[in-house]
Tab-separated table of C-alpha atoms in Angstrom:
chain	number	residue	atom	x	y	z
A	194	MET	CA	17.273	71.545	139.963
A	195	GLY	CA	17.489	68.027	141.373
A	196	ASN	CA	14.043	68.404	142.987
A	197	PHE	CA	12.300	69.560	139.812
A	198	ARG	CA	9.317	67.377	138.924
A	199	ARG	CA	6.860	67.841	136.133
A	200	VAL	CA	3.204	67.259	137.002
A	201	PRO	CA	1.821	64.208	135.125
A	202	VAL	CA	-1.296	65.065	133.114
A	203	GLY	CA	-3.643	63.133	130.860
A	204	ILE	CA	-6.218	63.910	128.192
A	205	VAL	CA	-9.360	61.843	127.680
A	206	GLY	CA	-10.691	62.575	124.214
A	207	ALA	CA	-7.335	63.459	122.706
A	208	SER	CA	-8.354	62.843	119.105
A	209	GLY	CA	-10.814	65.745	118.722
A	210	TYR	CA	-9.991	69.357	117.889
A	211	GLY	CA	-10.065	70.360	121.556
A	212	GLY	CA	-7.902	67.385	122.473
A	213	VAL	CA	-5.232	68.047	119.861
A	214	GLN	CA	-5.028	71.701	120.943
A	215	LEU	CA	-4.413	70.468	124.489
A	216	VAL	CA	-1.684	68.145	123.217
A	217	ARG	CA	0.068	70.990	121.392
A	218	LEU	CA	-0.097	73.380	124.322
A	219	LEU	CA	0.777	70.865	127.047
A	220	MET	CA	3.775	69.589	125.090
A	221	ASP	CA	5.259	73.077	125.430
A	222	HIS	CA	4.197	73.656	129.048
A	223	PRO	CA	7.278	73.826	131.299
A	224	GLU	CA	5.598	72.397	134.414
A	225	VAL	CA	3.741	69.339	133.074
A	226	GLU	CA	4.436	65.997	131.450
A	227	LEU	CA	1.829	64.527	129.120
A	228	VAL	CA	1.675	60.874	130.219
A	229	TYR	CA	-1.713	59.659	128.977
A	230	LEU	CA	-3.882	60.098	125.875
A	231	GLY	CA	-7.259	58.362	125.960
A	232	GLY	CA	-10.086	57.680	123.556
A	233	GLU	CA	-12.714	55.089	122.680
A	234	SER	CA	-13.002	54.755	118.905
A	235	SER	CA	-9.344	55.687	118.363
A	236	ALA	CA	-7.879	53.449	121.105
A	237	GLY	CA	-4.782	51.560	119.961
A	238	LYS	CA	-3.866	54.054	117.255
A	239	PRO	CA	-0.823	56.334	117.464
A	240	LEU	CA	-1.900	59.957	117.739
A	241	ALA	CA	0.293	60.615	114.698
A	242	ASP	CA	-1.994	58.371	112.601
A	243	LEU	CA	-4.788	60.852	113.264
A	244	TYR	CA	-2.611	63.958	113.128
A	245	PRO	CA	0.467	63.238	110.955
A	246	HIS	CA	1.854	66.730	111.519
A	247	LEU	CA	2.661	65.661	115.107
A	248	ALA	CA	4.634	62.544	114.160
A	249	HIS	CA	8.046	64.160	114.612
A	250	ILE	CA	7.330	65.320	118.151
A	251	ILE	CA	4.974	62.805	119.802
A	252	ASN	CA	4.909	59.023	119.507
A	253	GLN	CA	2.230	58.195	122.084
A	254	GLN	CA	-0.726	55.943	121.343
A	255	ILE	CA	-4.341	56.605	122.154
A	256	GLU	CA	-5.193	54.249	125.022
A	257	ALA	CA	-8.471	52.737	126.169
A	258	VAL	CA	-10.337	54.811	128.740
A	259	ASP	CA	-9.971	53.264	132.185
A	260	PRO	CA	-10.333	55.561	135.226
A	261	GLU	CA	-8.182	53.272	137.382
A	262	THR	CA	-5.295	53.453	134.916
A	263	ILE	CA	-5.702	57.188	134.416
A	264	ALA	CA	-5.729	57.968	138.151
A	265	GLY	CA	-2.696	55.771	138.695
A	266	ARG	CA	-0.618	57.813	136.268
A	267	CYS	CA	-2.086	61.328	136.288
A	268	GLU	CA	-2.459	64.074	138.864
A	269	VAL	CA	-4.448	66.231	136.454
A	270	VAL	CA	-6.951	65.010	133.848
A	271	PHE	CA	-8.521	67.009	131.026
A	272	LEU	CA	-11.841	65.572	129.823
A	273	SER	CA	-12.396	66.624	126.206
A	274	LEU	CA	-15.501	64.535	125.611
A	275	PRO	CA	-19.005	64.890	124.166
A	276	ASN	CA	-21.636	66.139	126.594
A	277	GLY	CA	-22.952	63.474	128.965
A	278	LEU	CA	-19.754	61.418	129.286
A	279	ALA	CA	-17.598	63.448	131.681
A	280	CYS	CA	-20.214	63.174	134.434
A	281	LYS	CA	-19.781	59.380	134.394
A	282	MET	CA	-15.989	59.568	134.780
A	283	ALA	CA	-15.211	62.682	136.846
A	284	PRO	CA	-16.538	61.347	140.194
A	285	GLN	CA	-14.210	58.331	139.988
A	286	LEU	CA	-11.177	60.452	139.120
A	287	LEU	CA	-11.876	62.949	141.886
A	288	GLU	CA	-12.324	60.164	144.418
A	289	LYS	CA	-8.843	58.916	143.504
A	290	GLY	CA	-7.320	62.360	144.088
A	291	CYS	CA	-7.069	63.763	140.553
A	292	LYS	CA	-7.740	67.357	139.610
A	293	VAL	CA	-10.271	67.366	136.742
A	294	LEU	CA	-10.893	69.967	134.053
A	295	ASP	CA	-13.990	69.196	131.996
A	296	LEU	CA	-14.256	70.848	128.571
A	297	SER	CA	-17.840	69.650	127.982
A	298	ALA	CA	-21.013	71.180	129.415
A	299	ASP	CA	-21.411	68.576	132.176
A	300	TYR	CA	-20.026	70.674	135.042
A	301	ARG	CA	-20.854	74.205	133.912
A	302	PHE	CA	-24.244	74.413	135.624
A	303	SER	CA	-25.002	75.048	139.280
A	304	ASP	CA	-28.570	73.787	138.718
A	305	LEU	CA	-28.571	70.346	137.091
A	306	THR	CA	-32.254	70.623	136.179
A	307	THR	CA	-31.208	73.341	133.738
A	308	TYR	CA	-28.545	71.031	132.316
A	309	THR	CA	-31.026	68.159	131.946
A	310	SER	CA	-33.683	70.308	130.272
A	311	TRP	CA	-31.216	71.610	127.646
A	312	TYR	CA	-28.977	68.566	127.184
A	313	GLY	CA	-31.443	65.733	127.847
A	314	VAL	CA	-29.146	63.816	130.218
A	315	GLN	CA	-30.375	62.677	133.645
A	316	ARG	CA	-27.731	63.081	136.362
A	317	THR	CA	-27.001	61.229	139.584
A	318	ASP	CA	-23.693	62.966	140.434
A	319	LEU	CA	-25.258	65.830	142.392
A	320	ALA	CA	-22.550	65.943	145.060
A	321	THR	CA	-19.800	66.072	142.443
A	322	ALA	CA	-21.526	68.794	140.432
A	323	ALA	CA	-21.970	70.865	143.593
A	324	GLN	CA	-18.194	71.177	144.019
A	325	SER	CA	-17.538	72.274	140.436
A	326	VAL	CA	-16.298	75.802	139.709
A	327	TYR	CA	-17.095	77.621	136.469
A	328	GLY	CA	-13.764	78.067	134.734
A	329	LEU	CA	-13.817	81.646	133.519
A	330	PRO	CA	-10.710	83.021	135.265
A	331	GLU	CA	-11.506	86.663	134.656
A	332	LEU	CA	-14.563	86.277	136.907
A	333	TYR	CA	-13.834	83.362	139.235
A	334	ARG	CA	-10.059	83.306	139.662
A	335	ASP	CA	-10.193	82.935	143.468
A	336	ARG	CA	-12.636	80.013	143.331
A	337	ILE	CA	-10.622	78.277	140.611
A	338	ALA	CA	-7.494	78.469	142.773
A	339	GLU	CA	-9.190	76.323	145.440
A	340	ALA	CA	-11.021	73.909	143.118
A	341	GLN	CA	-10.509	70.240	142.294
A	342	LEU	CA	-13.125	70.215	139.496
A	343	ILE	CA	-13.491	72.870	136.820
A	344	GLY	CA	-16.351	73.143	134.346
A	345	CYS	CA	-14.591	74.946	131.512
A	346	PRO	CA	-16.862	77.426	129.665
A	347	GLY	CA	-18.117	77.006	126.142
A	348	CYS	CA	-16.541	79.062	123.366
A	349	TYR	CA	-19.591	81.245	122.717
A	350	PRO	CA	-20.147	81.962	126.441
A	351	THR	CA	-16.475	82.904	126.857
A	352	ALA	CA	-16.614	85.547	124.139
A	353	SER	CA	-20.070	86.744	125.177
A	354	LEU	CA	-19.436	86.922	128.925
A	355	LEU	CA	-16.121	88.746	128.606
A	356	ALA	CA	-17.995	91.373	126.599
A	357	LEU	CA	-20.956	91.557	128.986
A	358	SER	CA	-19.415	91.154	132.443
A	359	PRO	CA	-18.315	94.741	133.224
A	360	LEU	CA	-21.674	96.091	132.064
A	361	LEU	CA	-23.597	93.742	134.351
A	362	LYS	CA	-21.265	93.787	137.330
A	363	GLN	CA	-21.248	97.584	137.429
A	364	GLY	CA	-24.996	97.869	136.775
A	365	LEU	CA	-24.420	99.936	133.640
A	366	ILE	CA	-27.118	98.363	131.460
A	367	VAL	CA	-30.725	97.226	131.620
A	368	PRO	CA	-29.914	93.477	131.676
A	369	GLU	CA	-33.035	92.304	129.831
A	370	THR	CA	-32.107	94.422	126.811
A	371	ALA	CA	-28.879	92.510	126.160
A	372	ILE	CA	-28.596	90.883	122.748
A	373	VAL	CA	-25.627	88.713	121.752
A	374	ASP	CA	-25.028	88.282	118.025
A	375	ALA	CA	-22.161	85.801	117.624
A	376	LYS	CA	-20.338	84.199	114.699
A	377	SER	CA	-18.057	81.153	114.802
A	378	GLY	CA	-15.707	79.304	112.491
A	379	THR	CA	-16.460	75.709	111.539
A	380	SER	CA	-13.957	74.116	113.961
A	381	GLY	CA	-16.464	74.888	116.713
A	382	GLY	CA	-18.538	71.999	115.362
A	383	GLY	CA	-15.830	69.432	116.126
A	384	ARG	CA	-14.112	66.854	113.901
A	385	GLN	CA	-17.030	64.500	113.337
A	386	ALA	CA	-18.382	64.559	109.785
A	387	LYS	CA	-21.474	66.766	109.417
A	388	VAL	CA	-23.186	67.748	106.168
A	389	ASN	CA	-23.478	71.434	107.084
A	390	MET	CA	-19.704	71.564	107.679
A	391	LEU	CA	-18.773	70.291	104.216
A	392	LEU	CA	-16.813	72.804	102.152
A	393	ALA	CA	-19.548	72.785	99.498
A	394	GLU	CA	-22.151	73.615	102.148
A	395	ALA	CA	-20.341	76.124	104.388
A	396	ASP	CA	-18.102	78.012	101.968
A	397	ASN	CA	-19.358	81.340	100.568
A	398	SER	CA	-22.293	81.206	102.952
A	399	LEU	CA	-23.317	82.793	106.246
A	400	GLY	CA	-26.268	81.698	108.303
A	401	ALA	CA	-27.766	81.543	111.773
A	402	TYR	CA	-28.502	78.222	113.469
A	403	ASN	CA	-30.243	76.945	116.617
A	404	VAL	CA	-31.981	80.315	116.845
A	405	ALA	CA	-33.612	80.864	120.265
A	406	ARG	CA	-32.571	77.351	121.385
A	407	HIS	CA	-28.774	77.116	121.350
A	408	ARG	CA	-27.446	75.152	124.346
A	409	HIS	CA	-25.010	77.886	125.300
A	410	THR	CA	-27.911	80.244	126.062
A	411	PRO	CA	-28.618	79.003	129.629
A	412	GLU	CA	-24.889	78.973	130.365
A	413	ILE	CA	-24.615	82.648	129.402
A	414	GLU	CA	-27.774	83.464	131.361
A	415	GLN	CA	-26.543	81.662	134.503
A	416	ILE	CA	-23.389	83.787	134.741
A	417	CYS	CA	-25.158	86.986	133.735
A	418	SER	CA	-27.693	86.363	136.523
A	419	ASP	CA	-24.852	85.831	138.991
A	420	LEU	CA	-23.250	89.120	137.943
A	421	ALA	CA	-26.494	91.104	137.954
A	422	GLY	CA	-27.717	89.660	141.258
A	423	HIS	CA	-31.063	88.559	139.809
A	424	GLU	CA	-32.347	86.285	137.070
A	425	VAL	CA	-31.472	87.577	133.609
A	426	THR	CA	-32.739	86.463	130.196
A	427	ILE	CA	-30.409	86.988	127.232
A	428	GLN	CA	-31.188	86.939	123.516
A	429	PHE	CA	-28.403	84.863	121.899
A	430	THR	CA	-28.092	84.049	118.200
A	431	PRO	CA	-25.126	82.082	116.796
A	432	HIS	CA	-24.003	82.075	113.168
A	433	LEU	CA	-21.672	79.836	111.189
A	434	ILE	CA	-19.129	81.627	109.034
A	435	PRO	CA	-16.892	80.071	106.352
A	436	MET	CA	-13.584	80.081	108.193
A	437	VAL	CA	-11.832	77.543	110.418
A	438	ARG	CA	-11.098	79.344	113.701
A	439	GLY	CA	-12.431	82.262	115.652
A	440	ILE	CA	-15.493	83.779	117.289
A	441	LEU	CA	-16.723	87.353	117.114
A	442	ALA	CA	-19.490	88.183	119.579
A	443	THR	CA	-21.202	91.566	119.275
A	444	VAL	CA	-23.263	92.583	122.293
A	445	TYR	CA	-25.955	95.277	122.260
A	446	ALA	CA	-27.540	96.597	125.465
A	447	THR	CA	-29.377	99.725	126.627
A	448	LEU	CA	-27.372	101.916	129.012
A	449	ARG	CA	-28.992	103.001	132.278
A	450	ASP	CA	-27.187	106.343	132.062
A	451	PRO	CA	-27.621	107.878	128.594
A	452	GLY	CA	-24.824	110.305	129.412
A	453	LEU	CA	-22.116	107.628	129.294
A	454	VAL	CA	-19.781	107.883	126.322
A	455	ARG	CA	-17.335	105.475	124.727
A	456	ASP	CA	-14.316	106.691	126.672
A	457	ASP	CA	-16.167	106.172	129.951
A	458	LEU	CA	-16.808	102.537	129.098
A	459	ILE	CA	-13.242	101.954	127.923
A	460	THR	CA	-11.994	103.282	131.270
A	461	ILE	CA	-14.412	101.014	133.138
A	462	TYR	CA	-13.434	97.947	131.091
A	463	ARG	CA	-9.714	98.544	131.527
A	464	ALA	CA	-10.184	98.853	135.283
A	465	PHE	CA	-12.335	95.703	135.370
A	466	TYR	CA	-9.732	93.670	133.471
A	467	ARG	CA	-6.633	95.303	134.919
A	468	ASN	CA	-5.468	91.995	136.454
A	469	SER	CA	-6.490	89.867	133.468
A	470	PRO	CA	-3.455	89.265	131.234
A	471	TRP	CA	-5.518	87.557	128.521
A	472	VAL	CA	-7.983	90.400	127.911
A	473	THR	CA	-6.990	93.358	125.744
A	474	VAL	CA	-9.348	96.355	125.591
A	475	CYS	CA	-8.840	98.157	122.285
A	476	ASP	CA	-8.228	101.868	121.886
A	477	PRO	CA	-11.155	104.161	120.966
A	478	GLY	CA	-12.415	103.522	117.443
A	479	VAL	CA	-10.565	100.194	117.113
A	480	TYR	CA	-12.784	97.132	116.652
A	481	PRO	CA	-11.342	93.613	117.024
A	482	GLN	CA	-11.029	91.019	114.294
A	483	THR	CA	-10.920	87.257	114.797
A	484	LYS	CA	-7.601	86.997	112.960
A	485	TRP	CA	-5.897	88.993	115.716
A	486	ALA	CA	-6.703	86.273	118.266
A	487	GLY	CA	-6.142	83.216	116.050
A	488	GLY	CA	-3.736	80.782	117.709
A	489	SER	CA	-3.506	82.754	120.967
A	490	ASN	CA	-5.271	82.724	124.321
A	491	LEU	CA	-6.177	86.404	123.994
A	492	CYS	CA	-9.572	88.056	123.965
A	493	TYR	CA	-9.752	91.415	122.189
A	494	ILE	CA	-12.586	93.739	123.205
A	495	GLY	CA	-13.754	96.782	121.278
A	496	ILE	CA	-16.301	99.254	122.647
A	497	GLU	CA	-18.679	101.794	121.152
A	498	VAL	CA	-21.670	103.818	122.351
A	499	ASP	CA	-24.485	104.885	120.034
A	500	PRO	CA	-25.909	108.140	121.459
A	501	ARG	CA	-28.918	107.933	119.093
A	502	THR	CA	-30.166	104.654	120.584
A	503	GLY	CA	-28.563	104.884	124.031
A	504	ARG	CA	-26.962	101.486	123.551
A	505	ALA	CA	-23.535	100.134	124.338
A	506	ILE	CA	-22.029	97.999	121.576
A	507	VAL	CA	-19.241	95.669	122.700
A	508	MET	CA	-17.295	93.390	120.349
A	509	SER	CA	-15.292	90.408	121.589
A	510	ALA	CA	-12.925	88.298	119.465
A	511	ILE	CA	-11.306	85.015	120.526
A	512	ASP	CA	-9.889	81.835	119.049
A	513	ASN	CA	-12.667	79.344	119.795
A	514	LEU	CA	-10.214	76.443	120.215
A	515	ILE	CA	-7.745	78.296	122.470
A	516	LYS	CA	-9.333	80.926	124.748
A	517	GLY	CA	-12.682	79.310	123.953
A	518	GLN	CA	-11.542	75.797	124.845
A	519	ALA	CA	-8.087	74.254	125.392
A	520	GLY	CA	-6.136	77.402	126.271
A	521	GLN	CA	-8.672	78.506	128.842
A	522	ALA	CA	-8.557	75.046	130.444
A	523	ILE	CA	-4.777	75.356	130.790
A	524	GLN	CA	-5.196	78.899	132.127
A	525	CYS	CA	-7.418	77.363	134.818
A	526	LEU	CA	-4.839	74.650	135.500
A	527	ASN	CA	-2.163	77.300	136.016
A	528	ILE	CA	-4.344	79.027	138.605
A	529	MET	CA	-5.233	75.736	140.345
A	530	MET	CA	-1.548	74.856	140.662
A	531	GLY	CA	-0.446	78.316	141.825
A	532	TRP	CA	1.563	78.956	138.662
A	533	ASP	CA	1.686	82.143	136.599
A	534	GLU	CA	-1.598	82.430	134.712
A	535	THR	CA	0.175	82.885	131.378
A	536	LEU	CA	2.461	79.851	131.670
A	537	GLY	CA	2.682	77.692	128.559
A	538	LEU	CA	0.089	79.695	126.630
A	539	PRO	CA	0.624	81.565	123.332
A	540	LYS	CA	0.705	85.332	123.821
A	541	LEU	CA	0.527	86.169	120.106
A	542	GLY	CA	-1.580	84.637	117.375
A	543	PHE	CA	-0.845	83.706	113.772
A	544	TYR	CA	-0.954	86.703	111.456
A	545	PRO	CA	-1.966	87.105	108.744
């Protein structure tokens, strides 16, 4: 016991929804010590001023963002920042020996021209981006274990790719027929004030947004192409629903073998995810609900086959702030450090 040492970790962007989820989860993680909370506009304020419900358990202040200071105190740094900021900071932190987990889109893309065309940010950190590993453990666990820089997936891609991956990897579908119809709670839009997120605007309403141009589309397509072994185009449509947390992604795709039935696919999915403790494949006829995953790092997958259309229908439910963001980042950290993949992460959600 005398040799026990907690790993010092820091969060840059601790005041947002992703950041405060990281704070909550890391405070309970048995192997880490949260030694730094950083932010720009909130620098100098106690975190409890922004989130009073944490006042009894954490008395740290938000500090100014200085890579030198961060690297001097932290072995691991989570970057929970708007797109286009992590790429300015990550190279400095990596050079000083930190492990970096980026929750923005900056290090999710193997081809930075794709990133620039969708996000409008010119990049000069080509060498840094080349060493990044896409942080979806269910697909890239071995690469994550060896990585110093993780580009943590978006919430929509996490739900969508966990639903699609077995179909593509096993060659069970015609890839170009895949359609992802996804719905997210309002916390996915972050904590900044936005008119469309006002209660009067979002409540009692359901609507699509960024149709045919959502920034998560190329991220989904990149991984689908990797799985299929050739370039794949995916139809992705997101919707905003009047609830706080959760994503439900429903995937439709034409099966190559019209003789496959639901039980065949369930068997295939359970084999594919047999070593994935955070994926639960539902029993036949059971379709997941977002409330089941709320507050946990779990992904629930339900499967159906429509013999009339020859399509597979796969439903995936996650908590967008946990498995879709902070929890998945900590899952990646556990793998990077050689710890149990489930360490410090909630195994059951809040219900009802």
